[in-house]
Every structure is written in C-alpha cells, then in structure tokens.
Tab-separated table of C-alpha atoms in Angstrom:
chain	number	residue	atom	x	y	z
A	1	UNK	CA	17.445	5.627	-13.942
A	2	UNK	CA	20.710	7.484	-13.293
A	3	UNK	CA	23.828	5.641	-12.105
A	4	UNK	CA	23.572	7.421	-8.756
A	5	UNK	CA	19.966	6.327	-8.352
A	6	UNK	CA	20.882	2.746	-9.229
A	7	UNK	CA	23.615	2.756	-6.579
A	8	UNK	CA	21.159	4.029	-3.997
A	9	UNK	CA	18.645	1.301	-4.770
A	10	UNK	CA	21.307	-1.411	-4.678
A	11	UNK	CA	22.753	-0.152	-1.422
A	12	UNK	CA	19.338	0.081	0.142
A	13	UNK	CA	18.613	-3.586	-0.475
A	14	UNK	CA	14.996	-2.689	-1.194
A	15	UNK	CA	13.789	-5.918	-2.726
A	16	UNK	CA	10.451	-6.402	-1.048
A	17	UNK	CA	8.809	-7.515	-4.266
A	18	UNK	CA	10.547	-10.785	-4.910
A	19	UNK	CA	8.144	-13.689	-5.311
A	20	UNK	CA	4.490	-13.737	-4.368
A	21	UNK	CA	4.107	-16.491	-1.839
A	22	UNK	CA	4.123	-17.063	1.894
A	23	UNK	CA	3.088	-14.707	4.697
A	24	UNK	CA	1.370	-11.487	3.767
A	25	UNK	CA	1.632	-8.986	6.633
A	26	UNK	CA	-0.786	-6.270	7.583
A	27	UNK	CA	-3.933	-8.102	6.518
A	28	UNK	CA	-7.085	-6.783	8.118
A	29	UNK	CA	-10.743	-6.115	7.503
A	30	UNK	CA	-12.211	-2.640	7.586
A	31	UNK	CA	-12.735	-3.135	11.318
A	32	UNK	CA	-9.048	-4.011	11.775
A	33	UNK	CA	-9.867	-7.508	12.983
A	34	UNK	CA	-7.734	-9.355	10.469
A	35	UNK	CA	-10.543	-11.871	9.916
A	36	UNK	CA	-11.228	-13.471	6.564
A	37	UNK	CA	-12.987	-11.305	3.990
A	38	UNK	CA	-14.893	-12.649	1.028
A	39	UNK	CA	-14.607	-15.999	-0.726
A	40	UNK	CA	-12.623	-17.306	-3.669
A	41	UNK	CA	-13.175	-15.598	-6.994
A	42	UNK	CA	-12.482	-18.454	-9.414
A	43	UNK	CA	-14.117	-16.950	-12.493
A	44	UNK	CA	-13.533	-13.660	-14.299
A	45	UNK	CA	-10.484	-11.920	-12.797
A	46	UNK	CA	-9.938	-14.818	-10.403
A	47	UNK	CA	-9.547	-17.603	-12.930
A	48	UNK	CA	-6.091	-19.154	-13.460
A	49	UNK	CA	-4.112	-17.388	-16.181
A	50	UNK	CA	-1.244	-18.415	-18.430
A	51	UNK	CA	1.964	-16.399	-18.719
A	52	UNK	CA	0.792	-14.384	-21.735
A	53	UNK	CA	-2.446	-13.419	-19.993
A	54	UNK	CA	-0.578	-12.458	-16.814
A	55	UNK	CA	1.709	-10.136	-18.760
A	56	UNK	CA	-1.239	-8.599	-20.582
A	57	UNK	CA	-2.899	-7.826	-17.230
A	58	UNK	CA	-0.039	-5.568	-16.095
A	59	UNK	CA	-1.016	-1.875	-16.231
A	60	UNK	CA	0.372	0.503	-18.835
A	61	UNK	CA	2.495	3.346	-17.446
A	62	UNK	CA	-0.202	5.925	-18.261
A	63	UNK	CA	-2.554	4.027	-15.944
A	64	UNK	CA	-0.174	4.673	-13.027
A	65	UNK	CA	-0.402	8.454	-13.332
A	66	UNK	CA	1.242	11.560	-14.771
A	67	UNK	CA	5.017	11.492	-14.818
A	68	UNK	CA	5.302	7.720	-14.471
A	69	UNK	CA	7.102	5.638	-17.088
A	70	UNK	CA	7.836	1.989	-17.593
A	71	UNK	CA	11.280	1.268	-16.126
A	72	UNK	CA	12.524	-2.340	-16.240
A	73	UNK	CA	15.694	-1.318	-14.361
A	74	UNK	CA	13.623	-0.401	-11.301
A	75	UNK	CA	12.585	-4.040	-10.764
A	76	UNK	CA	14.739	-5.429	-7.909
A	77	UNK	CA	16.701	-8.601	-8.425
A	78	UNK	CA	15.793	-11.770	-6.539
A	79	UNK	CA	18.816	-12.416	-4.361
A	80	UNK	CA	17.813	-12.535	-0.675
A	81	UNK	CA	17.621	-15.540	1.617
A	82	UNK	CA	16.419	-15.932	5.194
A	83	UNK	CA	20.062	-15.659	6.337
A	84	UNK	CA	20.016	-12.020	5.233
A	85	UNK	CA	17.481	-11.168	7.962
A	86	UNK	CA	17.653	-10.799	11.727
A	87	UNK	CA	15.377	-12.243	12.951
A	88	UNK	CA	15.081	-14.652	10.021
A	89	UNK	CA	11.278	-14.775	10.280
A	90	UNK	CA	11.247	-11.274	8.750
A	91	UNK	CA	11.978	-12.820	5.366
A	92	UNK	CA	8.243	-13.569	5.444
A	93	UNK	CA	7.659	-9.877	4.807
A	94	UNK	CA	9.287	-10.379	1.448
A	95	UNK	CA	8.896	-13.882	0.146
A	96	UNK	CA	9.166	-16.941	2.378
A	97	UNK	CA	6.501	-18.285	4.696
A	98	UNK	CA	4.057	-21.156	5.204
A	99	UNK	CA	3.300	-22.899	1.924
A	100	UNK	CA	6.130	-21.322	-0.075
A	101	UNK	CA	7.448	-24.576	-1.557
A	102	UNK	CA	3.934	-25.770	-2.355
A	103	UNK	CA	3.113	-22.457	-3.991
A	104	UNK	CA	6.104	-22.648	-6.317
A	105	UNK	CA	4.963	-26.068	-7.480
A	106	UNK	CA	1.463	-24.785	-8.238
A	107	UNK	CA	2.476	-21.486	-9.833
A	108	UNK	CA	1.395	-21.165	-13.464
A	109	UNK	CA	3.396	-18.007	-14.083
A	110	UNK	CA	4.601	-14.766	-12.574
A	111	UNK	CA	5.352	-11.352	-14.077
A	112	UNK	CA	7.037	-8.323	-12.511
A	113	UNK	CA	6.808	-4.906	-14.161
A	114	UNK	CA	8.620	-1.765	-12.989
A	115	UNK	CA	7.793	1.929	-13.220
A	116	UNK	CA	9.551	5.074	-11.996
A	117	UNK	CA	8.992	8.800	-11.495
A	118	UNK	CA	11.694	11.453	-11.344
A	119	UNK	CA	12.066	14.634	-9.311
A	120	UNK	CA	14.872	17.111	-9.882
A	121	UNK	CA	16.465	14.796	-12.406
A	122	UNK	CA	16.663	11.872	-9.975
A	123	UNK	CA	14.381	8.891	-9.498
A	124	UNK	CA	12.268	9.705	-6.424
A	125	UNK	CA	9.604	6.991	-6.650
A	126	UNK	CA	9.484	3.469	-8.019
A	127	UNK	CA	6.650	1.011	-8.417
A	128	UNK	CA	6.835	-2.711	-9.028
A	129	UNK	CA	3.721	-4.677	-9.899
A	130	UNK	CA	3.940	-8.441	-9.484
A	131	UNK	CA	1.197	-10.750	-10.718
A	132	UNK	CA	1.237	-14.494	-10.062
A	133	UNK	CA	-1.323	-17.129	-11.008
A	134	UNK	CA	-1.757	-20.583	-9.481
A	135	UNK	CA	-3.452	-23.856	-10.386
A	136	UNK	CA	-5.565	-23.681	-7.215
A	137	UNK	CA	-7.100	-20.678	-5.435
A	138	UNK	CA	-4.579	-18.724	-3.371
A	139	UNK	CA	-4.766	-20.064	0.221
A	140	UNK	CA	-6.277	-17.664	2.726
A	141	UNK	CA	-3.845	-19.083	5.290
A	142	UNK	CA	-1.128	-16.948	3.692
A	143	UNK	CA	-3.035	-13.955	5.005
A	144	UNK	CA	-4.222	-15.534	8.266
A	145	UNK	CA	-0.653	-16.049	9.509
A	146	UNK	CA	0.659	-12.639	8.475
A	147	UNK	CA	0.054	-10.800	11.745
A	148	UNK	CA	2.490	-12.982	13.669
A	149	UNK	CA	5.344	-12.211	11.281
A	150	UNK	CA	4.666	-8.495	11.336
A	151	UNK	CA	4.464	-8.422	15.133
A	152	UNK	CA	7.982	-9.887	15.298
A	153	UNK	CA	9.404	-7.560	12.675
A	154	UNK	CA	8.459	-4.067	13.753
A	155	UNK	CA	12.256	-3.606	13.792
A	156	UNK	CA	14.697	-5.900	12.008
A	157	UNK	CA	17.985	-6.005	10.125
A	158	UNK	CA	18.462	-6.865	6.470
A	159	UNK	CA	21.730	-7.199	4.591
A	160	UNK	CA	21.949	-5.141	1.415
A	161	UNK	CA	23.538	-6.097	-1.895
A	162	UNK	CA	26.995	-5.378	-0.422
A	163	UNK	CA	26.444	-7.531	2.659
A	164	UNK	CA	26.029	-4.596	5.034
A	165	UNK	CA	23.238	-4.855	7.663
A	166	UNK	CA	20.649	-2.081	7.575
A	167	UNK	CA	17.949	-1.394	10.139
A	168	UNK	CA	14.325	-1.518	8.985
A	169	UNK	CA	10.948	-0.798	10.535
A	170	UNK	CA	7.656	-2.360	9.415
A	171	UNK	CA	4.057	-1.705	10.375
A	172	UNK	CA	0.570	-2.329	9.033
A	173	UNK	CA	-1.162	0.506	7.174
A	174	UNK	CA	-4.787	1.182	6.303
A	175	UNK	CA	-5.750	0.427	2.722
A	176	UNK	CA	-9.050	-0.199	0.882
A	177	UNK	CA	-10.112	-3.817	0.533
A	178	UNK	CA	-9.865	-5.403	-2.917
A	179	UNK	CA	-10.554	-8.895	-4.228
A	180	UNK	CA	-10.973	-11.743	-1.754
A	181	UNK	CA	-8.296	-10.565	0.688
A	182	UNK	CA	-6.043	-7.523	0.979
A	183	UNK	CA	-2.957	-6.850	3.086
A	184	UNK	CA	-0.905	-3.664	3.365
A	185	UNK	CA	2.202	-2.720	5.309
A	186	UNK	CA	4.914	-0.058	5.250
A	187	UNK	CA	8.675	-0.515	5.453
A	188	UNK	CA	11.035	2.360	6.253
A	189	UNK	CA	14.803	2.585	6.537
A	190	UNK	CA	17.568	5.151	6.248
A	191	UNK	CA	20.650	5.113	4.048
A	192	UNK	CA	23.547	7.544	4.211
A	193	UNK	CA	24.938	8.156	0.726
A	194	UNK	CA	27.994	10.395	0.544
A	195	UNK	CA	26.864	13.466	2.537
A	196	UNK	CA	23.137	12.816	2.184
A	197	UNK	CA	20.787	10.871	4.430
A	198	UNK	CA	18.092	9.237	2.302
A	199	UNK	CA	14.936	7.823	3.904
A	200	UNK	CA	13.257	5.063	1.917
A	201	UNK	CA	9.554	4.549	2.607
A	202	UNK	CA	7.847	1.621	0.894
A	203	UNK	CA	4.190	0.601	0.895
A	204	UNK	CA	3.514	-3.026	0.004
A	205	UNK	CA	-0.037	-4.064	-0.908
A	206	UNK	CA	-1.000	-7.664	-1.690
A	207	UNK	CA	-4.389	-8.743	-3.030
A	208	UNK	CA	-5.821	-12.233	-3.498
A	209	UNK	CA	-8.229	-12.611	-6.419
A	210	UNK	CA	-9.213	-16.244	-6.726
A	211	UNK	CA	-6.288	-18.079	-8.332
A	212	UNK	CA	-4.307	-14.877	-8.731
A	213	UNK	CA	-2.153	-12.804	-6.422
A	214	UNK	CA	-1.222	-9.160	-7.017
A	215	UNK	CA	1.485	-7.281	-5.161
A	216	UNK	CA	2.199	-3.568	-5.593
A	217	UNK	CA	5.446	-2.282	-4.107
A	218	UNK	CA	5.584	1.535	-4.038
A	219	UNK	CA	8.799	3.132	-2.806
A	220	UNK	CA	9.557	6.825	-2.275
A	221	UNK	CA	12.557	8.869	-1.157
A	222	UNK	CA	10.398	11.988	-0.787
A	223	UNK	CA	8.278	11.056	2.216
A	224	UNK	CA	5.451	8.533	2.313
A	225	UNK	CA	4.406	7.062	-1.047
A	226	UNK	CA	1.326	8.691	-2.515
A	227	UNK	CA	-1.588	6.510	-1.396
A	228	UNK	CA	-3.745	7.515	-4.378
A	229	UNK	CA	-1.050	6.312	-6.789
A	230	UNK	CA	-0.762	3.001	-4.946
A	231	UNK	CA	-4.526	2.508	-4.974
A	232	UNK	CA	-4.791	3.529	-8.625
A	233	UNK	CA	-2.128	0.966	-9.511
A	234	UNK	CA	-3.931	-1.790	-7.624
A	235	UNK	CA	-7.212	-0.901	-9.351
A	236	UNK	CA	-5.544	-0.840	-12.775
A	237	UNK	CA	-3.956	-4.242	-12.203
A	238	UNK	CA	-7.216	-5.833	-11.093
A	239	UNK	CA	-8.921	-4.232	-14.094
A	240	UNK	CA	-6.270	-5.939	-16.231
A	241	UNK	CA	-7.159	-9.265	-14.642
A	242	UNK	CA	-10.830	-8.614	-15.388
A	243	UNK	CA	-10.010	-7.967	-19.053
A	244	UNK	CA	-8.208	-11.311	-19.232
A	245	UNK	CA	-11.053	-13.077	-17.387
C-alpha cells in the first residue's frame, strides 16, 4: 500500500472490522422480515475452533479473485470507543453491543486477515476477513437486536484517527443467506484529500456458523464494492471452516 493510500485510510477512520461481537445490523431473511433463520451448526464448520484452526480457515488471496493480494497493512487498527461516535449507539455497527463483555470472556480466538487490490497504481479496494470462535454457540440475539441500532444510525458522526468528526451513512443491503444467520449493511462517507474528494463505500457482511462468527469488510473508493467478490470471500471463508470441521 502506498504512503498516500495509507494516509487516506487513516484519515477516513474506516475501522468497521474491529472485533466480532455485539449488534450485527442489517440482518434479514430472504423475505426481509429479519426473523431468525436456521438453527445452531455445532458440528463441522460450526464447531468451536482453536487459534491455529481459525487462522487456517482464512482464505488464500487467490480465493478472493484476480488482482487481489494478501496485505497485512490493510487491516485497520483497533482504536475506537463509543465516545468516538455521535450518537454513541452507532458503535454497535462496529463492535460494541449487547453481550460484548460476555462474548470476550467466551472467545476462544480471533484472526483478522487483510487483502487489497490496486487500480492505477493506488489501492482502490481492501478486504478484511475476521473469524472468531466461541466456547458456546454465537447468540442469535446479536442479530435480533441489530435493526434498532441501524435505524438510529442511518446518519452518524465518527471521529477519525486524527480526532476529526466525519459524517457517515449506513443502510441494510441485500445479500445471500449463509450459515445460521447472515447480516449485511453498507457504510458510505466522503473524505477530501488535497484537491480530491474520495468516496469510501464499505459493505460489511457477518455470518453466524454455530460457534463461529465470520465478518467480511469490503471497502472501495471506486463506487460500490463488487458484490460477487464479497460473496466469493464469504463462501471461501466458510469453506475454510468446513475444512477445519
């Protein structure tokens, strides 16, 4: 990643892939009802994994698609707190929410892997895959309460790495159902860098598979993230869980 691209990412404050716990916005069934879908998968890909197995489940860069490469520098740092958000409930879009403290106590391990794709010599898309495994099945309540958070955060402010407030918009998006539960939402915001106005569009997909939780964060500065790439990444990650199961 070029120095200019790194500055853009830092200034944007795009760290929607911190820890996997709490509210998961945008959850819905195929009929858009938001009702529960499926039961707990506690065997195979849904069984609890140790740290080595979690890391092994992460997809290789060739599984993401042509032009993608592993890029550890694209993984955002964990630095936000609820005080960085207005209203503060919007932190639930990222990390905090009902059951967060309990989840940390029951977490067996968590791995975050980054990937990037360039266009014109600059990073134009990044992907972060986060996989977490817990001693008990992931609570469906994390998904059940997600709609309330999203309804309050269609527009919100978030402070970036330099302490400057930026305006964000969030909304649910349609995405195929995977595992026991699936949620998907999109975050957009603008950033003026020198003489350029850069629009960041990020799709965040979270999937519950028994004891395991998968989150794919796909960000683009060239319009909406490619939905096929996001879906392919989710499928590859779940396939990795199946191989470990």
